[in-house]
Short mmCIF file of C-alpha atoms and ligand atoms in Angstrom, two decimals:
data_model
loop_
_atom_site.label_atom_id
_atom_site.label_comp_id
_atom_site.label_asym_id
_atom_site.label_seq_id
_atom_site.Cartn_x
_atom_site.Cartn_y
_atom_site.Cartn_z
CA UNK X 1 11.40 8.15 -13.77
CA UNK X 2 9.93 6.04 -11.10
CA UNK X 3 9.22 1.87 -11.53
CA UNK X 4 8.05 -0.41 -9.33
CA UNK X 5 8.44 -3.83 -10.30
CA UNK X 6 5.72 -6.15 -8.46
CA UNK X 7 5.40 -10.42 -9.27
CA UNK X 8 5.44 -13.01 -7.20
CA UNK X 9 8.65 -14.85 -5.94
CA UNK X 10 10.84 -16.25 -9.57
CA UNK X 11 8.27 -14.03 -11.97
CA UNK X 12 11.89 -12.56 -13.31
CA UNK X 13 11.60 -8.92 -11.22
CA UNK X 14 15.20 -8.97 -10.23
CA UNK X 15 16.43 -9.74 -14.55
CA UNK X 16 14.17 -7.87 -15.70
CA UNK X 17 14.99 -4.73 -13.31
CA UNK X 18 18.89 -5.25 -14.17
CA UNK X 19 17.95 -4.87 -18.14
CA UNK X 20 16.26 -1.93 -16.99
CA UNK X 21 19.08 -0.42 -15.50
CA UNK X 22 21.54 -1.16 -17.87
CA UNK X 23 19.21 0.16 -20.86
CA UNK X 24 17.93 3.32 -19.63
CA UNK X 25 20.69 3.83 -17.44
CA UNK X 26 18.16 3.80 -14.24
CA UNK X 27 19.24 3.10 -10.77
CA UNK X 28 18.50 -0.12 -9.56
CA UNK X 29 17.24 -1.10 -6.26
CA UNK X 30 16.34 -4.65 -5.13
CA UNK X 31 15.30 -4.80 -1.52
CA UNK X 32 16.11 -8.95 -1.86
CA UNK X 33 19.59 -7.85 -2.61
CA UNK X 34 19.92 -5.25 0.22
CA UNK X 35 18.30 -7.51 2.50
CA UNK X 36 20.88 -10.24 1.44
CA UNK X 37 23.91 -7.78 1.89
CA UNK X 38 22.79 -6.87 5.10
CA UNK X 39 23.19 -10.48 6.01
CA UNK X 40 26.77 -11.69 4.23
CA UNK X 41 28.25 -8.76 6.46
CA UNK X 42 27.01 -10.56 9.45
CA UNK X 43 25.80 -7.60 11.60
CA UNK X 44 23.45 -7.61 14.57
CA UNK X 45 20.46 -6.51 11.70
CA UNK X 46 22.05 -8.98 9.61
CA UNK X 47 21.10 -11.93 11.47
CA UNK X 48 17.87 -10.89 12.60
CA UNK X 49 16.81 -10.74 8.66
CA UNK X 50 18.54 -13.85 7.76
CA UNK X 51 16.00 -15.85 10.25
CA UNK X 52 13.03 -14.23 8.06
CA UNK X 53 14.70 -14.80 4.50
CA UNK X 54 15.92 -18.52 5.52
CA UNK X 55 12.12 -18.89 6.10
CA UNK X 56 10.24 -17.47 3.57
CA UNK X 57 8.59 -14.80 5.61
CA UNK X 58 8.95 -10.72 5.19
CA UNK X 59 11.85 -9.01 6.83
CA UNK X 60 10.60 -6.60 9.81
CA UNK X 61 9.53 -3.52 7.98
CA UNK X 62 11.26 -0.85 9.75
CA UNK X 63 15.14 -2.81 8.55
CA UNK X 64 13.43 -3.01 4.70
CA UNK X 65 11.96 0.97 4.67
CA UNK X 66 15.30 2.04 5.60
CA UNK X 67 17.28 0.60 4.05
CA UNK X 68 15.32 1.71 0.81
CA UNK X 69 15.23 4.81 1.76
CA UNK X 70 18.66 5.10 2.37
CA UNK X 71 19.75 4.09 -1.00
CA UNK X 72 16.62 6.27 -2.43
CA UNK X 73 18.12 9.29 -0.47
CA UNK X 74 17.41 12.49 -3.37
CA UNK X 75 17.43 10.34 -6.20
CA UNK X 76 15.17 11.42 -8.92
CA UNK X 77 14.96 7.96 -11.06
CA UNK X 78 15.14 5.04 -10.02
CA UNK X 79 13.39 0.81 -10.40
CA UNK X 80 12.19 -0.19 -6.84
CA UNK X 81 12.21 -4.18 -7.64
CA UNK X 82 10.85 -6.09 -4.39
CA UNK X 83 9.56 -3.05 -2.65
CA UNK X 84 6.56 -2.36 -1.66
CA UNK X 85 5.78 -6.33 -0.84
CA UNK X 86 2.64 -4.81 1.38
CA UNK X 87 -0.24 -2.02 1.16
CA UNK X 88 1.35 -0.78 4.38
CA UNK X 89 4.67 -0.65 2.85
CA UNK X 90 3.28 1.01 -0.69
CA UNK X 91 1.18 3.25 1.93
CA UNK X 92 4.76 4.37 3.66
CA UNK X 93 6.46 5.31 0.08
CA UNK X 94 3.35 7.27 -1.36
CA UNK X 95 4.99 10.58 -1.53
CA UNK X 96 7.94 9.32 -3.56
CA UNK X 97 5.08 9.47 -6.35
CA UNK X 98 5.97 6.71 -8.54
CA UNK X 99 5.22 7.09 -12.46
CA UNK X 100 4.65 3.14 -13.00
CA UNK X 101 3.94 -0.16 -11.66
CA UNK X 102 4.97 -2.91 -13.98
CA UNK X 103 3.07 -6.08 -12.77
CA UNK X 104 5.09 -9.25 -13.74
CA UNK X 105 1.87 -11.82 -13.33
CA UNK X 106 2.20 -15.32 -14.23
CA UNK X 107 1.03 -18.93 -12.80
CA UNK X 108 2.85 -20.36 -9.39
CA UNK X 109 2.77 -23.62 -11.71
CA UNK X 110 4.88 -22.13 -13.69
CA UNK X 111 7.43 -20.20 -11.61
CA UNK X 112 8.02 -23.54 -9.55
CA UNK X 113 9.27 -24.92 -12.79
CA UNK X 114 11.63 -22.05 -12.96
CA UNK X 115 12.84 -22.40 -9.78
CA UNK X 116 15.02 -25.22 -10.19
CA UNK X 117 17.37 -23.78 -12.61
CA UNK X 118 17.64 -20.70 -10.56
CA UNK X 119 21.27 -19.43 -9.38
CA UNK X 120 22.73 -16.92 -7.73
CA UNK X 121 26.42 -15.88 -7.56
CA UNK X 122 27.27 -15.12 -4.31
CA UNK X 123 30.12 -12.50 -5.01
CA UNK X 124 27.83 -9.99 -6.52
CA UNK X 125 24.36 -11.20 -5.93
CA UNK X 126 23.65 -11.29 -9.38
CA UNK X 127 20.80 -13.81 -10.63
CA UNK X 128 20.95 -16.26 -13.25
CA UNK X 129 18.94 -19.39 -14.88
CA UNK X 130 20.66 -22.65 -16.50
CA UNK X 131 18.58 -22.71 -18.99
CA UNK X 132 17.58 -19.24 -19.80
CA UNK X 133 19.98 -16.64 -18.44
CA UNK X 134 23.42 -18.73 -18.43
CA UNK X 135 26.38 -17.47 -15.87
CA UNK X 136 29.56 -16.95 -17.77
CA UNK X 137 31.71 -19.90 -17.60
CA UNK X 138 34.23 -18.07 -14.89
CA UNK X 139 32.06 -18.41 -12.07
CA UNK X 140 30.35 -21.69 -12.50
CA UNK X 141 32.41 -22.94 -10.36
CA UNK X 142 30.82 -20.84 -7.56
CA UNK X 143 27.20 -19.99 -8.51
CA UNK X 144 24.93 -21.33 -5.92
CA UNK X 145 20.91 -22.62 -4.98
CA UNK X 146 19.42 -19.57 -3.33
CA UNK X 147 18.68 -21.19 0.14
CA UNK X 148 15.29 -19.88 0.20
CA UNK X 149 15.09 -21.43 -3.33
CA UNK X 150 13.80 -24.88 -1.55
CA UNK X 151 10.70 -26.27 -2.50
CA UNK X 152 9.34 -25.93 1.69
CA UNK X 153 10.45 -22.19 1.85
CA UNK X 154 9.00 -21.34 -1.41
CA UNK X 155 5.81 -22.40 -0.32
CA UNK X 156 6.10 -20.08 2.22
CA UNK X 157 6.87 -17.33 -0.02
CA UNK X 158 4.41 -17.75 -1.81
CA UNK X 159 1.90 -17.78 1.02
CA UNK X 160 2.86 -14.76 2.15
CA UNK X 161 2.86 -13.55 -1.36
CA UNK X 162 -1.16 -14.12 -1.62
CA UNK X 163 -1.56 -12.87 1.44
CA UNK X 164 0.73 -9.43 2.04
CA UNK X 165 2.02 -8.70 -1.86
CA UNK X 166 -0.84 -9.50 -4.00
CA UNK X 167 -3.33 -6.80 -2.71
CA UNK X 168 -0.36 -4.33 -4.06
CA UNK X 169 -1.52 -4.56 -7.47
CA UNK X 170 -5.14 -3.59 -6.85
CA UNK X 171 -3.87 -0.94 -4.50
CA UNK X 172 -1.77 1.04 -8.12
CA UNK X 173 -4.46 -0.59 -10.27
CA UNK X 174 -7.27 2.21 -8.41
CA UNK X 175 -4.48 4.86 -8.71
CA UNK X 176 -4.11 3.72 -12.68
CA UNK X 177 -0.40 3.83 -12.86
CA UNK X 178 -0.36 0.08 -13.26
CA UNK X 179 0.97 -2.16 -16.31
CA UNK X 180 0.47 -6.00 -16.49
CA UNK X 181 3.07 -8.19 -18.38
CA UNK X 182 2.51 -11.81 -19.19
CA UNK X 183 5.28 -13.36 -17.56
CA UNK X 184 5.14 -16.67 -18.30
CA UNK X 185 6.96 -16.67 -21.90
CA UNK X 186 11.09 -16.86 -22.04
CA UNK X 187 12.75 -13.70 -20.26
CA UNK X 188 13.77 -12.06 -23.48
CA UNK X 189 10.17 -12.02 -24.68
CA UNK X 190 9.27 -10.92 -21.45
CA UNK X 191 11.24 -7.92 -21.15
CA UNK X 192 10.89 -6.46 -25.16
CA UNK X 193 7.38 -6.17 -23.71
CA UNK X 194 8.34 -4.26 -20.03
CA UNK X 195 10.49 -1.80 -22.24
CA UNK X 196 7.94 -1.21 -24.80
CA UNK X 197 6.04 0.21 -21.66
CA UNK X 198 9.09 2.03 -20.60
CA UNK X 199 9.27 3.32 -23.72
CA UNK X 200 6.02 4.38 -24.41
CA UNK X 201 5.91 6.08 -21.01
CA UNK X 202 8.78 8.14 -21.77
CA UNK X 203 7.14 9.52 -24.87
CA UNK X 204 3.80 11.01 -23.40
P1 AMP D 1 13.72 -11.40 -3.30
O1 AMP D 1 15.18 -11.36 -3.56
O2 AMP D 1 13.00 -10.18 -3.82
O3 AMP D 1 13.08 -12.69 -3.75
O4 AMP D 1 13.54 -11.37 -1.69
C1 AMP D 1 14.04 -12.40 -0.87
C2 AMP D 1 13.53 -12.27 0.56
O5 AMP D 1 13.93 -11.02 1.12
C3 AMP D 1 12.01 -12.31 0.72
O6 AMP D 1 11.50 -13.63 0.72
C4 AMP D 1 11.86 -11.62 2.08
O7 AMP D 1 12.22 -12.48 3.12
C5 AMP D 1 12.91 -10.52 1.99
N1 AMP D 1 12.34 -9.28 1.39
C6 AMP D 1 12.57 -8.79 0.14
N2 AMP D 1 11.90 -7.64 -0.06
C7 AMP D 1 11.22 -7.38 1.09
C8 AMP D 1 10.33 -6.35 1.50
N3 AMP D 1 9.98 -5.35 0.68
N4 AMP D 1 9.81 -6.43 2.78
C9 AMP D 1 10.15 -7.43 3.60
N5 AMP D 1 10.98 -8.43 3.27
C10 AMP D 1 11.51 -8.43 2.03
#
């Protein structure tokens, strides 16, 4: 099975694709995450993306498609979480015929409130919230602010959200694969709902 997860920036893509993964044993695949890898290895790539991350914008598409595809390679299932963030990138991965679109929406009010008790641990890129998805006591001590988690940047991202990512939805909505989930209540809540879809999917 195919997902796409689409939401704006903090909507809870990344959790909710990692519960995913772990409950119907799906692959995985965050371009954030890839994108971020890229950059801890320092490479020549590396650094170019880092100056588009560090301010808010979209990573050059040709570094993002391949490295998607890459991980895609022959892989028959998989949860695409932070890719496509554009019609031209959805338009570039339309013969990978995805099942389902799972729309996280909920209210930029509301996500900047999130935002401040996001964390990330910078061993394994892994994502976690203070108050609602607590990091294990052994790595408090390094858990970090994501440093395009600043107020100015995430403006930014969500600028470029309204402008390149949010015309993704109406693009699946006309091909009727797409799902909307409130995102706004706690994660938990959030994703009994996503796997109901899931679930339901799987049965037809
Ligand atoms: P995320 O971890 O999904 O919040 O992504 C963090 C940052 O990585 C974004 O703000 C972009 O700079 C970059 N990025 C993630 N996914 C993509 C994509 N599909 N295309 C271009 N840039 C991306």
């Amino acid at each position: 099975m195919k997902i796409i997860l689409l939401g704006p920036p903090g909507s809870g893509k990344g959790t909710i694709a990692e519960k995913l993964a772990k409950d119907f044993k799906f692959l995985n695949i965050s371009a954030g995450v890839l994108l971020r890898e890229e950059v801890k290895k320092g490479t020549t790539i590396g650094k170019e993306i880092k100056k588009y991350i560090d301010k808010g914008e979209l990573a050059p598409y040709k570094f993002v498609v391949e490295m998607v595809k890459l991980e895609i390679h022959d892989k028959k299932g998989y949860i695409l979480d932070g890719f496509p963030r554009s019609v031209e990138q959805a338009k570039i991965i339309e013969d990978l015929n995805v099942d389902l679109v799972i729309y996280l929406e909920i209210s930029e009010e509301k996500v900047i409130e999130r935002f401040s008790g996001r964390r990330i641990d910078p061993n394994t890129g892994k994502s976690y919230h203070l108050k609602f998805i607590p990091p294990p006591k052994a790595i408090m001590g390094r858990i970090i602010t994501r440093k395009d988690d600043n107020p100015k940047v995430v403006k930014e991202r969500f600028r470029i959200y309204h402008k390149e990512t949010a015309p993704v939805v109406g693009y699946y909505k006309k091909k009727g694969i797409l799902k909307t989930v409130d995102a706004a209540p706690p994660p938990k809540e959030v994703y009994e709902a996503v796997k109901k879809i899931v679930k339901d999917f799987q049965k037809k």
